[in-house]
mmCIF file of N, CA, C and O in Angstrom:
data_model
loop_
_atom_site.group_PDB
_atom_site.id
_atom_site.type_symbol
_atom_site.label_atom_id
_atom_site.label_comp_id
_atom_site.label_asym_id
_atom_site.label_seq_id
_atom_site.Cartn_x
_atom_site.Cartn_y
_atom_site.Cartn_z
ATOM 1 N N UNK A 724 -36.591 -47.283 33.519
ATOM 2 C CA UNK A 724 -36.109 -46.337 32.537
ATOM 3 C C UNK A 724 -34.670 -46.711 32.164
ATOM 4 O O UNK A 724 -33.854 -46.785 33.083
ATOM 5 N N UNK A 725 -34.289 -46.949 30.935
ATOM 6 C CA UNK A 725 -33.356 -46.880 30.548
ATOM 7 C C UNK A 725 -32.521 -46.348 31.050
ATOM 8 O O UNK A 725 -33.022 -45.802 32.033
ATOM 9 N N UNK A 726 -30.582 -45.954 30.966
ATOM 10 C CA UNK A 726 -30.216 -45.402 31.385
ATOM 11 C C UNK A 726 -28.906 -44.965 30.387
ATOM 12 O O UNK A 726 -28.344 -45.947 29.902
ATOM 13 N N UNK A 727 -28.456 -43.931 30.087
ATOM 14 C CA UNK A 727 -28.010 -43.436 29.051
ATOM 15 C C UNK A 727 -26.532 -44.295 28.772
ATOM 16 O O UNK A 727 -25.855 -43.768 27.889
ATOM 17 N N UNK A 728 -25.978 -45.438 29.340
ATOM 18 C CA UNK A 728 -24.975 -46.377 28.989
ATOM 19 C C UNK A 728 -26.107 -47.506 28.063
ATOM 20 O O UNK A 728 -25.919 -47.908 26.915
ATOM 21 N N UNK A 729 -27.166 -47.801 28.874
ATOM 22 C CA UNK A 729 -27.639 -48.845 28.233
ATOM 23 C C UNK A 729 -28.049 -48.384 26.950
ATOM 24 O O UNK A 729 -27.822 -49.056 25.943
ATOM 25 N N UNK A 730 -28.578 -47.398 26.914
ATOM 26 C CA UNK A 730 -28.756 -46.748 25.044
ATOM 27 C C UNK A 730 -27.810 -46.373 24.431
ATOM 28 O O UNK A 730 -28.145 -46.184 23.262
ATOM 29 N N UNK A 731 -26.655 -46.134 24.623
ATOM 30 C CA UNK A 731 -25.453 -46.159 24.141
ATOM 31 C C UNK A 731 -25.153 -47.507 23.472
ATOM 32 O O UNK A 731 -24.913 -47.574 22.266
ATOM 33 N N UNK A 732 -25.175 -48.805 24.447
ATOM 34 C CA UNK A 732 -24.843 -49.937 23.924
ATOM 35 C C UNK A 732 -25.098 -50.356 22.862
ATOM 36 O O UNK A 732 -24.211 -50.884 22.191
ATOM 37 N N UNK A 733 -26.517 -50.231 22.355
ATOM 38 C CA UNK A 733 -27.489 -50.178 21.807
ATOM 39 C C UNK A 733 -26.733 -49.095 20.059
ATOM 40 O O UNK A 733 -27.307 -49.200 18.975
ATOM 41 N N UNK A 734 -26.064 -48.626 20.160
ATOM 42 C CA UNK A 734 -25.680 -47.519 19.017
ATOM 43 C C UNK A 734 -24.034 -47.789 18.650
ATOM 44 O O UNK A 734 -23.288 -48.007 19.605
ATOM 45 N N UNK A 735 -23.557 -47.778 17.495
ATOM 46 C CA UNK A 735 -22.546 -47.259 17.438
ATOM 47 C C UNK A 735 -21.902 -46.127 17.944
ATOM 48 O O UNK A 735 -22.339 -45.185 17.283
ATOM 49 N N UNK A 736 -20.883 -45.607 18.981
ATOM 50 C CA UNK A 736 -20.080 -44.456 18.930
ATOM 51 C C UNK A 736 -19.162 -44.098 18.615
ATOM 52 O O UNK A 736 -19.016 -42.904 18.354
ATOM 53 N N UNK A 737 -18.090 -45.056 18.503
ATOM 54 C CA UNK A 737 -16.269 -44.573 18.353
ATOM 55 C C UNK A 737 -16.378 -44.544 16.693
ATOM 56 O O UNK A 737 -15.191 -44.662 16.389
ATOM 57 N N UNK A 738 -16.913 -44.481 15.791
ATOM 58 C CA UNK A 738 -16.432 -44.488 14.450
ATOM 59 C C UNK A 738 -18.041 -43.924 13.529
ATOM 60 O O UNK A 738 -19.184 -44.251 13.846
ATOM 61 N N UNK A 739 -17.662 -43.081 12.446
ATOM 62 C CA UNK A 739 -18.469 -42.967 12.089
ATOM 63 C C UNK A 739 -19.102 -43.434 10.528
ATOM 64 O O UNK A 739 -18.149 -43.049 9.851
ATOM 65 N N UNK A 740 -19.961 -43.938 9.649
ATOM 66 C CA UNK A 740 -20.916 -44.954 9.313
ATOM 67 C C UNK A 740 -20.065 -43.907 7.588
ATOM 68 O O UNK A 740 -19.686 -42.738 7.531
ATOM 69 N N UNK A 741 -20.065 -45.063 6.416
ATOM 70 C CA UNK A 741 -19.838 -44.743 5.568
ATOM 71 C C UNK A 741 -20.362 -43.761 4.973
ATOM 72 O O UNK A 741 -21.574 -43.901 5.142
ATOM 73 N N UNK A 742 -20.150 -42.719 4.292
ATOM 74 C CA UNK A 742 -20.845 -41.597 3.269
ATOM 75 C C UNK A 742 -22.314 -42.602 2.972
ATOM 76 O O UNK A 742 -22.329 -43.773 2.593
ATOM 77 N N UNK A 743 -23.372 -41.801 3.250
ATOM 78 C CA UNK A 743 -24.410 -42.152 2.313
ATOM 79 C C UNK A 743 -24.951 -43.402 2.682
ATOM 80 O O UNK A 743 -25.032 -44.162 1.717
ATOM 81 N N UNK A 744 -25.322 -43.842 3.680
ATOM 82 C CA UNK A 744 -25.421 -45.106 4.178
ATOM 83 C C UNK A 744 -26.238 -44.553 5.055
ATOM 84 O O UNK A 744 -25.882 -43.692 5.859
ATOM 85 N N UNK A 745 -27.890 -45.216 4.914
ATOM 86 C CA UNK A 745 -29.133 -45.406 5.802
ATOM 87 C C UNK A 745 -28.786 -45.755 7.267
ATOM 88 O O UNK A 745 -28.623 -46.959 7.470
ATOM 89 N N UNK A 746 -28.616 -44.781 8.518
ATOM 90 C CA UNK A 746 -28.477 -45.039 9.379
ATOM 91 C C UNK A 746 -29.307 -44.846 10.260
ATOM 92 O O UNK A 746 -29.762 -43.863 9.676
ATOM 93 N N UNK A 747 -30.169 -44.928 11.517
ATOM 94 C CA UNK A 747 -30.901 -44.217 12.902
ATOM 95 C C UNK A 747 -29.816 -43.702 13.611
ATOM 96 O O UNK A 747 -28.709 -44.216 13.774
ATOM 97 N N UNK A 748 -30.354 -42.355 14.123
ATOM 98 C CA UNK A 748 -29.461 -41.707 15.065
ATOM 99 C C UNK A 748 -30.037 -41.731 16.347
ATOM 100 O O UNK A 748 -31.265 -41.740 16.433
ATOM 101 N N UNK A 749 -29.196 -41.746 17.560
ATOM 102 C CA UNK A 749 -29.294 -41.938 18.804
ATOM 103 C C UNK A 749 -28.963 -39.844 18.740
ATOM 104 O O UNK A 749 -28.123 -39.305 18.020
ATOM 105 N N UNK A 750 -29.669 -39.311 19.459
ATOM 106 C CA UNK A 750 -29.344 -37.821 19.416
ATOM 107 C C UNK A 750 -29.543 -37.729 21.127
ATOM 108 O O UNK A 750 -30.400 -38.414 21.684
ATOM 109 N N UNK A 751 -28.537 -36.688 21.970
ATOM 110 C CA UNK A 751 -28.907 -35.972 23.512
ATOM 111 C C UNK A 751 -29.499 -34.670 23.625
ATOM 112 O O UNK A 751 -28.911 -33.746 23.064
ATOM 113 N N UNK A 752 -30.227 -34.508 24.054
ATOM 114 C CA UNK A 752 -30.649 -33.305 24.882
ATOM 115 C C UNK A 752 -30.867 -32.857 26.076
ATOM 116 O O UNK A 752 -31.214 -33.827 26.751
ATOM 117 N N UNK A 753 -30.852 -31.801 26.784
ATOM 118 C CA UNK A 753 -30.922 -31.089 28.436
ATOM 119 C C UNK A 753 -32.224 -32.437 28.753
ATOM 120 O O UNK A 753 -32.113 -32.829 29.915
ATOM 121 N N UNK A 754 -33.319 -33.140 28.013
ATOM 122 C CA UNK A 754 -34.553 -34.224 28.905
ATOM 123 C C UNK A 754 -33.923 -35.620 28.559
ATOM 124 O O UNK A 754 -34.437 -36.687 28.896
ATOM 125 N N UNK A 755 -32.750 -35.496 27.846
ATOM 126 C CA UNK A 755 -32.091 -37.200 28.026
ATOM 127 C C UNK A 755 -32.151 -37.335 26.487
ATOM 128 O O UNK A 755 -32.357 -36.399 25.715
ATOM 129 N N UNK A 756 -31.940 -38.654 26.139
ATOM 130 C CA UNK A 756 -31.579 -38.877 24.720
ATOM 131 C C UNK A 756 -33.214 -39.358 23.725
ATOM 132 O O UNK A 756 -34.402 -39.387 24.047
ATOM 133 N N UNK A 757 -32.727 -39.562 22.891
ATOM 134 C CA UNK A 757 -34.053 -40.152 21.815
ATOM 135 C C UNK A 757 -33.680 -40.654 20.261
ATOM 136 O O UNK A 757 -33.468 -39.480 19.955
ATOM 137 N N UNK A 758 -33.466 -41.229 19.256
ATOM 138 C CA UNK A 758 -33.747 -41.431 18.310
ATOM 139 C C UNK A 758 -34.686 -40.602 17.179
ATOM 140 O O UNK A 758 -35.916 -40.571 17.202
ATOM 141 N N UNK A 759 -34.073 -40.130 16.472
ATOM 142 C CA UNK A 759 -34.958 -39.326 15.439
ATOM 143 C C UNK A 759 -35.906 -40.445 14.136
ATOM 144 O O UNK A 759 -35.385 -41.393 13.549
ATOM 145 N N UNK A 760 -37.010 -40.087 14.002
ATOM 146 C CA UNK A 760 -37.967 -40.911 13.528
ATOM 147 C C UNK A 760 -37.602 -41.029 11.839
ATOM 148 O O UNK A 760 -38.461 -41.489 11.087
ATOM 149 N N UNK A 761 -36.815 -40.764 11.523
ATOM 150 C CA UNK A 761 -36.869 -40.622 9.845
ATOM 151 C C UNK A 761 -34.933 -41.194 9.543
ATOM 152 O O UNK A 761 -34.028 -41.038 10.363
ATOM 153 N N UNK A 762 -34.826 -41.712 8.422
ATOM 154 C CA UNK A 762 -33.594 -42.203 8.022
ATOM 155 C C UNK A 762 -32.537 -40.851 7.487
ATOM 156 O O UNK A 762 -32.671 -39.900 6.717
ATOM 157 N N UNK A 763 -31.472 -41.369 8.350
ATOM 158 C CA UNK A 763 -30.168 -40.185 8.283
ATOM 159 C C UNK A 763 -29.217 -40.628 7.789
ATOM 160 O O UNK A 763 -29.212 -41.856 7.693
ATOM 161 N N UNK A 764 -28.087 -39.925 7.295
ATOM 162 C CA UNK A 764 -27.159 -40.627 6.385
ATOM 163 C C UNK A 764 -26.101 -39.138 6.509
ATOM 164 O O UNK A 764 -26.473 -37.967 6.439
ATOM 165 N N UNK A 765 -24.634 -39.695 6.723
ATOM 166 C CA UNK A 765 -23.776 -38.656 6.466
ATOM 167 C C UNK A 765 -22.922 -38.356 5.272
ATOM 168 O O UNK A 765 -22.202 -39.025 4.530
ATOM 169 N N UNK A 766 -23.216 -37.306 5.350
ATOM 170 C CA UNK A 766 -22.901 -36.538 3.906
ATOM 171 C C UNK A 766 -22.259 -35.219 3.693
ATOM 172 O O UNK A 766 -22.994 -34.286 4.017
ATOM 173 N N UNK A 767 -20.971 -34.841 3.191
ATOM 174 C CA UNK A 767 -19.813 -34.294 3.551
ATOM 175 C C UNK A 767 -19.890 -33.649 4.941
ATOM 176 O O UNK A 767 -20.326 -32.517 5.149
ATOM 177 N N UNK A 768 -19.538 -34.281 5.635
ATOM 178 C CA UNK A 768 -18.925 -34.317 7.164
ATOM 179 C C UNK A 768 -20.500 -33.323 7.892
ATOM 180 O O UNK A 768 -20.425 -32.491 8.797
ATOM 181 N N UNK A 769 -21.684 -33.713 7.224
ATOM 182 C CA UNK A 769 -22.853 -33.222 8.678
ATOM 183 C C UNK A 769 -23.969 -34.610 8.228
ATOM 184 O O UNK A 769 -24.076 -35.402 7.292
ATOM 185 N N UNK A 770 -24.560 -34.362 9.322
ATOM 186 C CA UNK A 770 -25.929 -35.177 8.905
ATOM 187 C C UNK A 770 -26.977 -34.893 8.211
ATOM 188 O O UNK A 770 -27.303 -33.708 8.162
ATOM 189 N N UNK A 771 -27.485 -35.526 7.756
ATOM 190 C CA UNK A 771 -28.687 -35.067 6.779
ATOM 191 C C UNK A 771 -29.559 -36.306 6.999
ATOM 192 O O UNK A 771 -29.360 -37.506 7.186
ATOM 193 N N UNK A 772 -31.051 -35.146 6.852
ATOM 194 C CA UNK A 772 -32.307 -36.433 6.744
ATOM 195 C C UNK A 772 -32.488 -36.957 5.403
ATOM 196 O O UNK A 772 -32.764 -36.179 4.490
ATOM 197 N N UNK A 773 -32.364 -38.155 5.204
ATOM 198 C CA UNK A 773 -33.118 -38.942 4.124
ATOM 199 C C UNK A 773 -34.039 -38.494 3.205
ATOM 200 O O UNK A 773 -33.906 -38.512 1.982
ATOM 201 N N UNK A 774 -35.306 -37.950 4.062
ATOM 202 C CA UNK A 774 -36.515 -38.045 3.836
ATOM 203 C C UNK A 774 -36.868 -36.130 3.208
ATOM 204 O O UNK A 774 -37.796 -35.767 2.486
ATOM 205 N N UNK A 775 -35.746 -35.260 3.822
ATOM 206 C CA UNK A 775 -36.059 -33.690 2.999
ATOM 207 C C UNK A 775 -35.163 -33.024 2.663
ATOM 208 O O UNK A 775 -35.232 -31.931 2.101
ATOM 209 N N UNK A 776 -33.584 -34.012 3.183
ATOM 210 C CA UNK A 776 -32.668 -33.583 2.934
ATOM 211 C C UNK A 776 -31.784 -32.659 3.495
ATOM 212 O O UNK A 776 -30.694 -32.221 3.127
ATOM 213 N N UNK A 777 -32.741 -32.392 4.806
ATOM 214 C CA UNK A 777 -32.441 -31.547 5.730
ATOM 215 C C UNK A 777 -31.089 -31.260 6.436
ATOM 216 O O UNK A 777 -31.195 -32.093 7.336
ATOM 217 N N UNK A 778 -29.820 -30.624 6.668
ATOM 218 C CA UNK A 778 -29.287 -31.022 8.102
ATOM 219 C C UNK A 778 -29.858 -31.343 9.082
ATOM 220 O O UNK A 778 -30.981 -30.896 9.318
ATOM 221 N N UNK A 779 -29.281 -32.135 9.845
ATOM 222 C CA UNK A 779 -29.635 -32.634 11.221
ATOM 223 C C UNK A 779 -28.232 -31.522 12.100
ATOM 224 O O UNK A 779 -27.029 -31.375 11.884
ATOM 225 N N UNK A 780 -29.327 -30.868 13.243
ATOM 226 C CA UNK A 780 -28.464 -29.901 13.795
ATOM 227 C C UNK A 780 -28.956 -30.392 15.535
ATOM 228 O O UNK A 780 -28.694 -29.787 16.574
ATOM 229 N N UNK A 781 -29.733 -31.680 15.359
ATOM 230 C CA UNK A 781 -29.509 -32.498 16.836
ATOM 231 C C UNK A 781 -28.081 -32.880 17.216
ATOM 232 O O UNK A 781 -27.391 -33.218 16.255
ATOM 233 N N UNK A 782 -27.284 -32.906 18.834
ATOM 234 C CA UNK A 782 -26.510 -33.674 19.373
ATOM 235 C C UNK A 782 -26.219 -34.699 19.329
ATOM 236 O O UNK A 782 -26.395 -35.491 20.255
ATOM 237 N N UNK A 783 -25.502 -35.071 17.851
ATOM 238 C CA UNK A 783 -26.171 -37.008 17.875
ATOM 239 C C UNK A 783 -24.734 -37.711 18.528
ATOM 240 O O UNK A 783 -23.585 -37.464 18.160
ATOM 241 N N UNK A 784 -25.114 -38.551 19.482
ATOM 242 C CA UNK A 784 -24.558 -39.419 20.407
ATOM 243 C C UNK A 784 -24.020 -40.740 19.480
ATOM 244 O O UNK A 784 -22.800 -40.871 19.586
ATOM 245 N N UNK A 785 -24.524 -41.533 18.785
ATOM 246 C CA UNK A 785 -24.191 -42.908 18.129
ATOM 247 C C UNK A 785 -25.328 -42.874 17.086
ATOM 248 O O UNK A 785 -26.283 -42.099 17.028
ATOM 249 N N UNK A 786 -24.887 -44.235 16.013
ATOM 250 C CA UNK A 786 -25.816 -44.161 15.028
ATOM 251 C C UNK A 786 -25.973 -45.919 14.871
ATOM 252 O O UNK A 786 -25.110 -46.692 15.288
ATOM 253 N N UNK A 787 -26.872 -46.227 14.388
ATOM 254 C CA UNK A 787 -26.654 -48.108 13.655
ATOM 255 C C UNK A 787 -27.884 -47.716 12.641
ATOM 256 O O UNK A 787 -28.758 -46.859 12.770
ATOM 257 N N UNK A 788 -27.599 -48.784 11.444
ATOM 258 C CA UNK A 788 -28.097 -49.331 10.318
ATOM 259 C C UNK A 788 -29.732 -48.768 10.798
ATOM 260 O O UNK A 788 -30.282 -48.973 11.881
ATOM 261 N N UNK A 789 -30.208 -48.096 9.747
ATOM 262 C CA UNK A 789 -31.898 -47.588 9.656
ATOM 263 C C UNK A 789 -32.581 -49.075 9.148
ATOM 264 O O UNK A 789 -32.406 -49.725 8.117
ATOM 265 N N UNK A 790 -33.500 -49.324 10.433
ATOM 266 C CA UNK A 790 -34.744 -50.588 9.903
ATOM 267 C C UNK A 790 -35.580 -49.624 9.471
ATOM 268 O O UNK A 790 -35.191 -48.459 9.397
ATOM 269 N N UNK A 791 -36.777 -49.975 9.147
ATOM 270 C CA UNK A 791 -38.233 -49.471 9.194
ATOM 271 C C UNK A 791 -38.455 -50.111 9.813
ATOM 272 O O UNK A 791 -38.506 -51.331 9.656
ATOM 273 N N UNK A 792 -38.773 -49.168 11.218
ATOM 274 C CA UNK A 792 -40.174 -50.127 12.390
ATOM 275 C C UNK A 792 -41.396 -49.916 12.294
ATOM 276 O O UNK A 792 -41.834 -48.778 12.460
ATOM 277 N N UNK A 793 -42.263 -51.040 11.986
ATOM 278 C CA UNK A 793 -43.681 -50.116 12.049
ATOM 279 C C UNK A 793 -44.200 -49.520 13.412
ATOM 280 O O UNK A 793 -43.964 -50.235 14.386
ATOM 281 N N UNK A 794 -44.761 -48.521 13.618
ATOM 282 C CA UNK A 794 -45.159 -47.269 14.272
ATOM 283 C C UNK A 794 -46.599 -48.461 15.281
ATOM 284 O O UNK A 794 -47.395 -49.289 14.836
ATOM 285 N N UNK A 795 -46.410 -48.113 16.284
ATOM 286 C CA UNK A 795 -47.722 -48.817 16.821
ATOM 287 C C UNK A 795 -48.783 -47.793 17.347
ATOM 288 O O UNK A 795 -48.659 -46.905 18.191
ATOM 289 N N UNK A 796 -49.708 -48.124 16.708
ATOM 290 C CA UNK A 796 -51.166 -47.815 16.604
ATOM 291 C C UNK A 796 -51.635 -47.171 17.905
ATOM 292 O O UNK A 796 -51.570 -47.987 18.824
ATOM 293 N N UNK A 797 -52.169 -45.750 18.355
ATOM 294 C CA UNK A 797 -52.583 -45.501 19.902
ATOM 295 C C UNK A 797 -53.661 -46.002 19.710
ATOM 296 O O UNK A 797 -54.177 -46.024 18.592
ATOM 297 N N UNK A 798 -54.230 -46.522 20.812
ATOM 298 C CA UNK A 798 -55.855 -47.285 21.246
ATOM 299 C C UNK A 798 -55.933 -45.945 21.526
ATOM 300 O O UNK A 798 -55.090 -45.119 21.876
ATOM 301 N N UNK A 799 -58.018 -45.850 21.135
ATOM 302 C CA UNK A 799 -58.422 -44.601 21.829
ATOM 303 C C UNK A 799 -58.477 -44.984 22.957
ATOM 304 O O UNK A 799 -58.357 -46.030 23.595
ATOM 305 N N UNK A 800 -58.870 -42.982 23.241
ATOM 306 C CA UNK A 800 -58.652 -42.883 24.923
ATOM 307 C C UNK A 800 -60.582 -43.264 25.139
ATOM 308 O O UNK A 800 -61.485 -42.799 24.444
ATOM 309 N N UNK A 801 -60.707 -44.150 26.218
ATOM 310 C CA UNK A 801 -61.901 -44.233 26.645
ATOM 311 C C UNK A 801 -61.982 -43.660 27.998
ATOM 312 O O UNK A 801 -61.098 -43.728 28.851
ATOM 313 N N UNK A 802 -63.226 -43.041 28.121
ATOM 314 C CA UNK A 802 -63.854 -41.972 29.211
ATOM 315 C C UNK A 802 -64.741 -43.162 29.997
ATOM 316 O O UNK A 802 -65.352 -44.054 29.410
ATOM 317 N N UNK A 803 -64.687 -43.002 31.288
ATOM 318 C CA UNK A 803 -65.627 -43.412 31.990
ATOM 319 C C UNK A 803 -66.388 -42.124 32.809
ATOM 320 O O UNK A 803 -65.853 -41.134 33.308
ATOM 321 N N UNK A 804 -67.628 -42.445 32.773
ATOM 322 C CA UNK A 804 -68.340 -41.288 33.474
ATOM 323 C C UNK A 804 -69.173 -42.125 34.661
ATOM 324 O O UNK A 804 -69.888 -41.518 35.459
#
């Protein structure tokens, strides 16, 4: 398991990402940290989602440049009887 320096490394923290600029956020919570699935961008001094325009009212820890990753596929679950 990861450990919350090594996902840090992994993110920008000390500075924050130009107005309006496609970023991923690294966000914390009380079960440890995570990445929010949709592109964020800051916009007069809060975060906002990309995708509804939303605030983002997650703990966000660091941010770097939004890729698109493609999503990997679950195999079904197979039953043995």
């Amino acid at each position: 398991m990861a450990t919350l320096q090594d996902r840090l490394s992994e993110f920008i923290t000390d500075t924050l990402p130009n107005e309006e600029i496609s970023v991923e956020l690294l966000c914390r919570d009380n079960r440890g940290t995570y990445t929010l699935p949709y592109p964020c961008c800051r916009f007069h001094q809060e975060w906002r989602n990309l995708n509804s325009d939303e605030t983002v009212t997650a703990d966000v820890i660091g941010w770097r440049p939004f890729i698109k990753r493609k999503r990997l596929k679950q195999s079904p679950k197979i039953f043995f009887t």
